[in-house]
Amino acid sequence: MIFAAIIGFGAALGLIYIVLRKYTYPAVEQPFFSDPAFFKLFTLGLIAGTAVFVGYTFFQKSWASIVIAVLFALVFELVKLVILNLKRFHGKSDTVFYGFGLGVGVGCAFAFGFVFYASSWAIELLGTEGTDITMWILFGFIAIQTVILHSATGMTIGEGIARRRPFEFLFQALIIGVAYQLLISQIWAGHSEMMMYAFLVLSFLVAFGYFYHIVYRKLPNVIRDVLREEGKSRKDIPR
């Protein structure tokens, strides 16, 4: 449980710091979002992520199933849309950050639950003598990239709400979410160890590549566009 908490919450807090430090005080005098609202969405994400993970455990024997992979990719993104698609978030630039917070919360809860559940199951099946550092690295790596992926797709959902085009951006998030879940499903499909690690690397590239694209390539322009649609402008948008 301690290892699971370190991985899940450590990755979440690390991402929050890395992504948001340029968009809040002291980097800018007027933060681009409200801290209380952000952490409220983060908390809702923790609750939603826990609920989805509990459902996921009921399908443990089917984690390699393509149908289950697609189903849970749909559930993840629809949950984010339902939580964030409130009238007060429509057309607001700070909604992008709240989508990020919601996604980080979902990913954090799922990462914590996954590491704890999967490692407990492995120890029960193999015993402490049958487990090794490779297993812990595998579980930790999956957990970290889960947080990365959901933070990025959460920001995508937030962008859709901010631009008042939620279903267009839901579809974009679903493409990435389904691709990622399909790759993860193949880790449990009984392939050779080499194939398992190949799918792990591919899933990481999908998660990290999309995160980099959304956060470091798109985010400043998204904020600028939504502010323009609101009839506002700011000269301190980070590059």
Tab-separated table of C-alpha atoms in Angstrom:
chain	number	residue	atom	x	y	z
A	1	MET	CA	0.000	0.000	0.000
A	2	ILE	CA	2.876	2.375	0.791
A	3	PHE	CA	4.478	1.649	-2.576
A	4	ALA	CA	1.127	2.141	-4.321
A	5	ALA	CA	0.575	5.480	-2.552
A	6	ILE	CA	4.072	6.715	-3.408
A	7	ILE	CA	3.616	5.839	-7.080
A	8	GLY	CA	0.030	7.079	-7.493
A	9	PHE	CA	0.115	10.265	-5.430
A	10	GLY	CA	3.767	10.981	-6.176
A	11	ALA	CA	3.145	10.941	-9.924
A	12	ALA	CA	-0.021	13.047	-9.527
A	13	LEU	CA	1.565	15.731	-7.357
A	14	GLY	CA	4.656	15.800	-9.549
A	15	LEU	CA	2.547	16.397	-12.672
A	16	ILE	CA	0.491	19.086	-10.948
A	17	TYR	CA	3.663	20.952	-10.013
A	18	ILE	CA	5.339	20.547	-13.420
A	19	VAL	CA	2.312	21.622	-15.457
A	20	LEU	CA	0.786	24.348	-13.286
A	21	ARG	CA	3.804	26.173	-11.865
A	22	LYS	CA	3.968	28.531	-14.865
A	23	TYR	CA	0.257	29.343	-14.666
A	24	THR	CA	-0.112	30.342	-11.031
A	25	TYR	CA	1.479	32.574	-8.402
A	26	PRO	CA	4.370	33.498	-8.135
A	27	ALA	CA	5.086	32.879	-11.840
A	28	VAL	CA	2.126	35.139	-12.732
A	29	GLU	CA	0.452	37.739	-10.552
A	30	GLN	CA	-3.062	36.627	-11.512
A	31	PRO	CA	-3.371	32.804	-11.642
A	32	PHE	CA	-5.098	31.297	-14.653
A	33	PHE	CA	-7.367	29.168	-12.434
A	34	SER	CA	-8.759	28.957	-8.905
A	35	ASP	CA	-6.843	26.666	-6.526
A	36	PRO	CA	-9.971	25.632	-4.517
A	37	ALA	CA	-11.872	24.783	-7.712
A	38	PHE	CA	-8.885	22.866	-9.092
A	39	PHE	CA	-8.491	20.692	-6.007
A	40	LYS	CA	-12.247	20.171	-5.822
A	41	LEU	CA	-12.097	18.687	-9.326
A	42	PHE	CA	-9.001	16.704	-8.337
A	43	THR	CA	-10.946	15.236	-5.404
A	44	LEU	CA	-13.896	14.385	-7.650
A	45	GLY	CA	-11.405	12.679	-9.939
A	46	LEU	CA	-10.108	10.588	-7.045
A	47	ILE	CA	-13.655	9.468	-6.238
A	48	ALA	CA	-14.513	8.730	-9.872
A	49	GLY	CA	-11.219	6.929	-10.483
A	50	THR	CA	-11.756	4.753	-7.421
A	51	ALA	CA	-15.259	3.820	-8.585
A	52	VAL	CA	-14.048	2.913	-12.079
A	53	PHE	CA	-11.161	0.881	-10.678
A	54	VAL	CA	-13.484	-1.109	-8.412
A	55	GLY	CA	-15.482	-2.000	-11.516
A	56	TYR	CA	-12.249	-2.873	-13.327
A	57	THR	CA	-11.285	-5.435	-10.688
A	58	PHE	CA	-14.444	-7.440	-11.419
A	59	PHE	CA	-13.024	-8.079	-14.896
A	60	GLN	CA	-9.529	-9.066	-13.745
A	61	LYS	CA	-9.627	-12.344	-15.713
A	62	SER	CA	-10.565	-10.373	-18.844
A	63	TRP	CA	-7.934	-7.614	-18.694
A	64	ALA	CA	-6.483	-8.987	-21.940
A	65	SER	CA	-9.857	-8.694	-23.686
A	66	ILE	CA	-10.115	-6.092	-26.442
A	67	VAL	CA	-13.805	-5.588	-25.603
A	68	ILE	CA	-13.011	-4.806	-21.947
A	69	ALA	CA	-10.179	-2.485	-23.016
A	70	VAL	CA	-12.476	-0.467	-25.286
A	71	LEU	CA	-15.297	-0.476	-22.719
A	72	PHE	CA	-13.160	1.011	-19.962
A	73	ALA	CA	-11.606	3.562	-22.317
A	74	LEU	CA	-15.164	4.741	-23.032
A	75	VAL	CA	-16.096	4.769	-19.345
A	76	PHE	CA	-13.032	6.800	-18.351
A	77	GLU	CA	-13.649	9.604	-20.825
A	78	LEU	CA	-17.429	9.681	-20.415
A	79	VAL	CA	-17.043	10.016	-16.642
A	80	LYS	CA	-14.788	13.046	-17.144
A	81	LEU	CA	-17.247	14.604	-19.570
A	82	VAL	CA	-20.244	14.073	-17.258
A	83	ILE	CA	-18.450	15.608	-14.267
A	84	LEU	CA	-17.066	18.610	-16.151
A	85	ASN	CA	-19.934	19.351	-18.531
A	86	LEU	CA	-21.642	21.882	-16.274
A	87	LYS	CA	-22.891	25.250	-17.518
A	88	ARG	CA	-20.538	27.235	-15.284
A	89	PHE	CA	-17.516	25.646	-17.002
A	90	HIS	CA	-18.649	26.354	-20.574
A	91	GLY	CA	-16.636	28.929	-22.492
A	92	LYS	CA	-14.142	29.574	-19.654
A	93	SER	CA	-10.378	29.336	-20.148
A	94	ASP	CA	-9.794	27.988	-16.631
A	95	THR	CA	-11.908	24.923	-17.497
A	96	VAL	CA	-8.877	23.518	-19.320
A	97	PHE	CA	-7.009	23.398	-16.002
A	98	TYR	CA	-9.969	21.902	-14.175
A	99	GLY	CA	-10.096	19.153	-16.783
A	100	PHE	CA	-6.429	18.530	-16.096
A	101	GLY	CA	-7.107	18.339	-12.339
A	102	LEU	CA	-10.007	15.956	-12.868
A	103	GLY	CA	-7.873	13.735	-15.101
A	104	VAL	CA	-4.970	13.713	-12.642
A	105	GLY	CA	-7.370	12.672	-9.874
A	106	VAL	CA	-8.818	9.847	-11.969
A	107	GLY	CA	-5.355	8.645	-12.950
A	108	CYS	CA	-4.023	8.913	-9.388
A	109	ALA	CA	-6.854	6.832	-7.903
A	110	PHE	CA	-6.601	4.221	-10.632
A	111	ALA	CA	-2.797	4.044	-10.338
A	112	PHE	CA	-2.947	3.601	-6.562
A	113	GLY	CA	-5.636	0.934	-6.814
A	114	PHE	CA	-3.910	-0.886	-9.652
A	115	VAL	CA	-0.509	-1.148	-7.954
A	116	PHE	CA	-2.035	-2.264	-4.658
A	117	TYR	CA	-4.435	-4.758	-6.236
A	118	ALA	CA	-2.043	-6.209	-8.835
A	119	SER	CA	0.886	-6.564	-6.430
A	120	SER	CA	-1.316	-8.132	-3.749
A	121	TRP	CA	-2.681	-10.579	-6.320
A	122	ALA	CA	0.843	-11.431	-7.558
A	123	ILE	CA	2.164	-12.019	-4.038
A	124	GLU	CA	-0.842	-14.192	-3.178
A	125	LEU	CA	-0.333	-16.217	-6.349
A	126	LEU	CA	3.465	-16.459	-6.390
A	127	GLY	CA	4.488	-15.723	-2.810
A	128	THR	CA	7.096	-13.159	-1.859
A	129	GLU	CA	9.837	-15.487	-3.131
A	130	GLY	CA	8.232	-15.626	-6.569
A	131	THR	CA	8.118	-11.889	-7.076
A	132	ASP	CA	11.073	-9.751	-8.064
A	133	ILE	CA	12.018	-6.163	-8.818
A	134	THR	CA	10.901	-6.587	-12.441
A	135	MET	CA	7.305	-7.047	-11.332
A	136	TRP	CA	7.389	-3.899	-9.201
A	137	ILE	CA	8.933	-1.903	-12.047
A	138	LEU	CA	6.219	-3.167	-14.427
A	139	PHE	CA	3.372	-2.225	-12.080
A	140	GLY	CA	4.928	1.136	-11.214
A	141	PHE	CA	5.545	1.992	-14.860
A	142	ILE	CA	1.942	1.219	-15.822
A	143	ALA	CA	0.677	3.307	-12.897
A	144	ILE	CA	2.782	6.361	-13.750
A	145	GLN	CA	1.822	6.372	-17.412
A	146	THR	CA	-1.835	5.968	-16.398
A	147	VAL	CA	-1.625	9.259	-14.487
A	148	ILE	CA	0.118	10.894	-17.448
A	149	LEU	CA	-2.513	9.701	-19.916
A	150	HIS	CA	-5.569	10.711	-17.879
A	151	SER	CA	-4.145	14.134	-17.090
A	152	ALA	CA	-3.823	14.777	-20.831
A	153	THR	CA	-7.215	13.387	-21.855
A	154	GLY	CA	-8.787	15.300	-18.953
A	155	MET	CA	-7.269	18.482	-20.348
A	156	THR	CA	-8.661	17.567	-23.769
A	157	ILE	CA	-12.164	17.164	-22.304
A	158	GLY	CA	-11.682	20.486	-20.505
A	159	GLU	CA	-10.709	22.149	-23.783
A	160	GLY	CA	-13.870	20.818	-25.407
A	161	ILE	CA	-16.026	22.269	-22.628
A	162	ALA	CA	-14.134	25.572	-22.778
A	163	ARG	CA	-14.641	25.804	-26.546
A	164	ARG	CA	-18.309	24.697	-26.235
A	165	ARG	CA	-17.605	21.658	-28.452
A	166	PRO	CA	-17.560	18.862	-25.871
A	167	PHE	CA	-18.334	15.888	-28.099
A	168	GLU	CA	-15.753	16.786	-30.721
A	169	PHE	CA	-13.019	16.749	-28.088
A	170	LEU	CA	-14.519	13.715	-26.349
A	171	PHE	CA	-13.995	11.832	-29.597
A	172	GLN	CA	-10.354	12.992	-29.687
A	173	ALA	CA	-9.791	11.821	-26.102
A	174	LEU	CA	-11.478	8.498	-26.911
A	175	ILE	CA	-9.129	7.798	-29.819
A	176	ILE	CA	-6.117	8.142	-27.525
A	177	GLY	CA	-7.800	6.357	-24.606
A	178	VAL	CA	-8.841	3.374	-26.717
A	179	ALA	CA	-5.383	3.096	-28.332
A	180	TYR	CA	-3.746	3.157	-24.911
A	181	GLN	CA	-6.111	0.602	-23.342
A	182	LEU	CA	-5.690	-1.764	-26.285
A	183	LEU	CA	-1.910	-1.683	-25.861
A	184	ILE	CA	-2.196	-2.224	-22.105
A	185	SER	CA	-4.563	-5.171	-22.652
A	186	GLN	CA	-1.874	-6.945	-24.650
A	187	ILE	CA	0.502	-6.846	-21.688
A	188	TRP	CA	-1.835	-9.343	-19.988
A	189	ALA	CA	-2.441	-11.441	-23.128
A	190	GLY	CA	0.209	-14.070	-22.399
A	191	HIS	CA	2.734	-13.035	-25.026
A	192	SER	CA	6.456	-13.583	-24.554
A	193	GLU	CA	8.289	-11.386	-22.069
A	194	MET	CA	9.843	-9.455	-24.949
A	195	MET	CA	6.422	-8.756	-26.470
A	196	MET	CA	5.050	-7.728	-23.083
A	197	TYR	CA	7.747	-5.101	-22.671
A	198	ALA	CA	7.320	-4.004	-26.282
A	199	PHE	CA	3.630	-3.261	-25.607
A	200	LEU	CA	4.612	-1.513	-22.373
A	201	VAL	CA	6.995	0.777	-24.253
A	202	LEU	CA	4.400	1.471	-26.960
A	203	SER	CA	1.744	2.339	-24.364
A	204	PHE	CA	4.186	4.701	-22.664
A	205	LEU	CA	4.962	6.408	-25.976
A	206	VAL	CA	1.242	6.936	-26.597
A	207	ALA	CA	0.643	8.332	-23.097
A	208	PHE	CA	3.722	10.539	-22.895
A	209	GLY	CA	3.560	11.651	-26.535
A	210	TYR	CA	-0.034	12.795	-26.155
A	211	PHE	CA	0.718	14.487	-22.826
A	212	TYR	CA	3.623	16.388	-24.374
A	213	HIS	CA	1.502	17.452	-27.349
A	214	ILE	CA	-1.371	18.715	-25.190
A	215	VAL	CA	0.610	20.403	-22.418
A	216	TYR	CA	3.693	21.738	-24.168
A	217	ARG	CA	2.515	22.293	-27.739
A	218	LYS	CA	-1.170	23.206	-27.464
A	219	LEU	CA	-1.967	24.618	-24.017
A	220	PRO	CA	-0.780	28.243	-24.441
A	221	ASN	CA	-2.630	28.573	-27.755
A	222	VAL	CA	-5.773	26.993	-26.309
A	223	ILE	CA	-5.821	29.501	-23.446
A	224	ARG	CA	-5.251	32.366	-25.879
A	225	ASP	CA	-8.064	31.184	-28.169
A	226	VAL	CA	-10.619	30.699	-25.389
A	227	LEU	CA	-9.775	34.070	-23.837
A	228	ARG	CA	-10.296	35.665	-27.252
A	229	GLU	CA	-13.697	33.971	-27.521
A	230	GLU	CA	-14.519	35.445	-24.080
A	231	GLY	CA	-13.494	38.879	-25.320
A	232	LYS	CA	-10.419	38.910	-23.084
A	233	SER	CA	-6.666	38.827	-23.552
A	234	ARG	CA	-3.577	38.369	-21.432
A	235	LYS	CA	0.038	39.197	-22.170
A	236	ASP	CA	1.489	36.833	-19.559
A	237	ILE	CA	0.501	33.490	-21.136
A	238	PRO	CA	3.566	31.228	-20.809
A	239	ARG	CA	5.173	29.922	-23.980
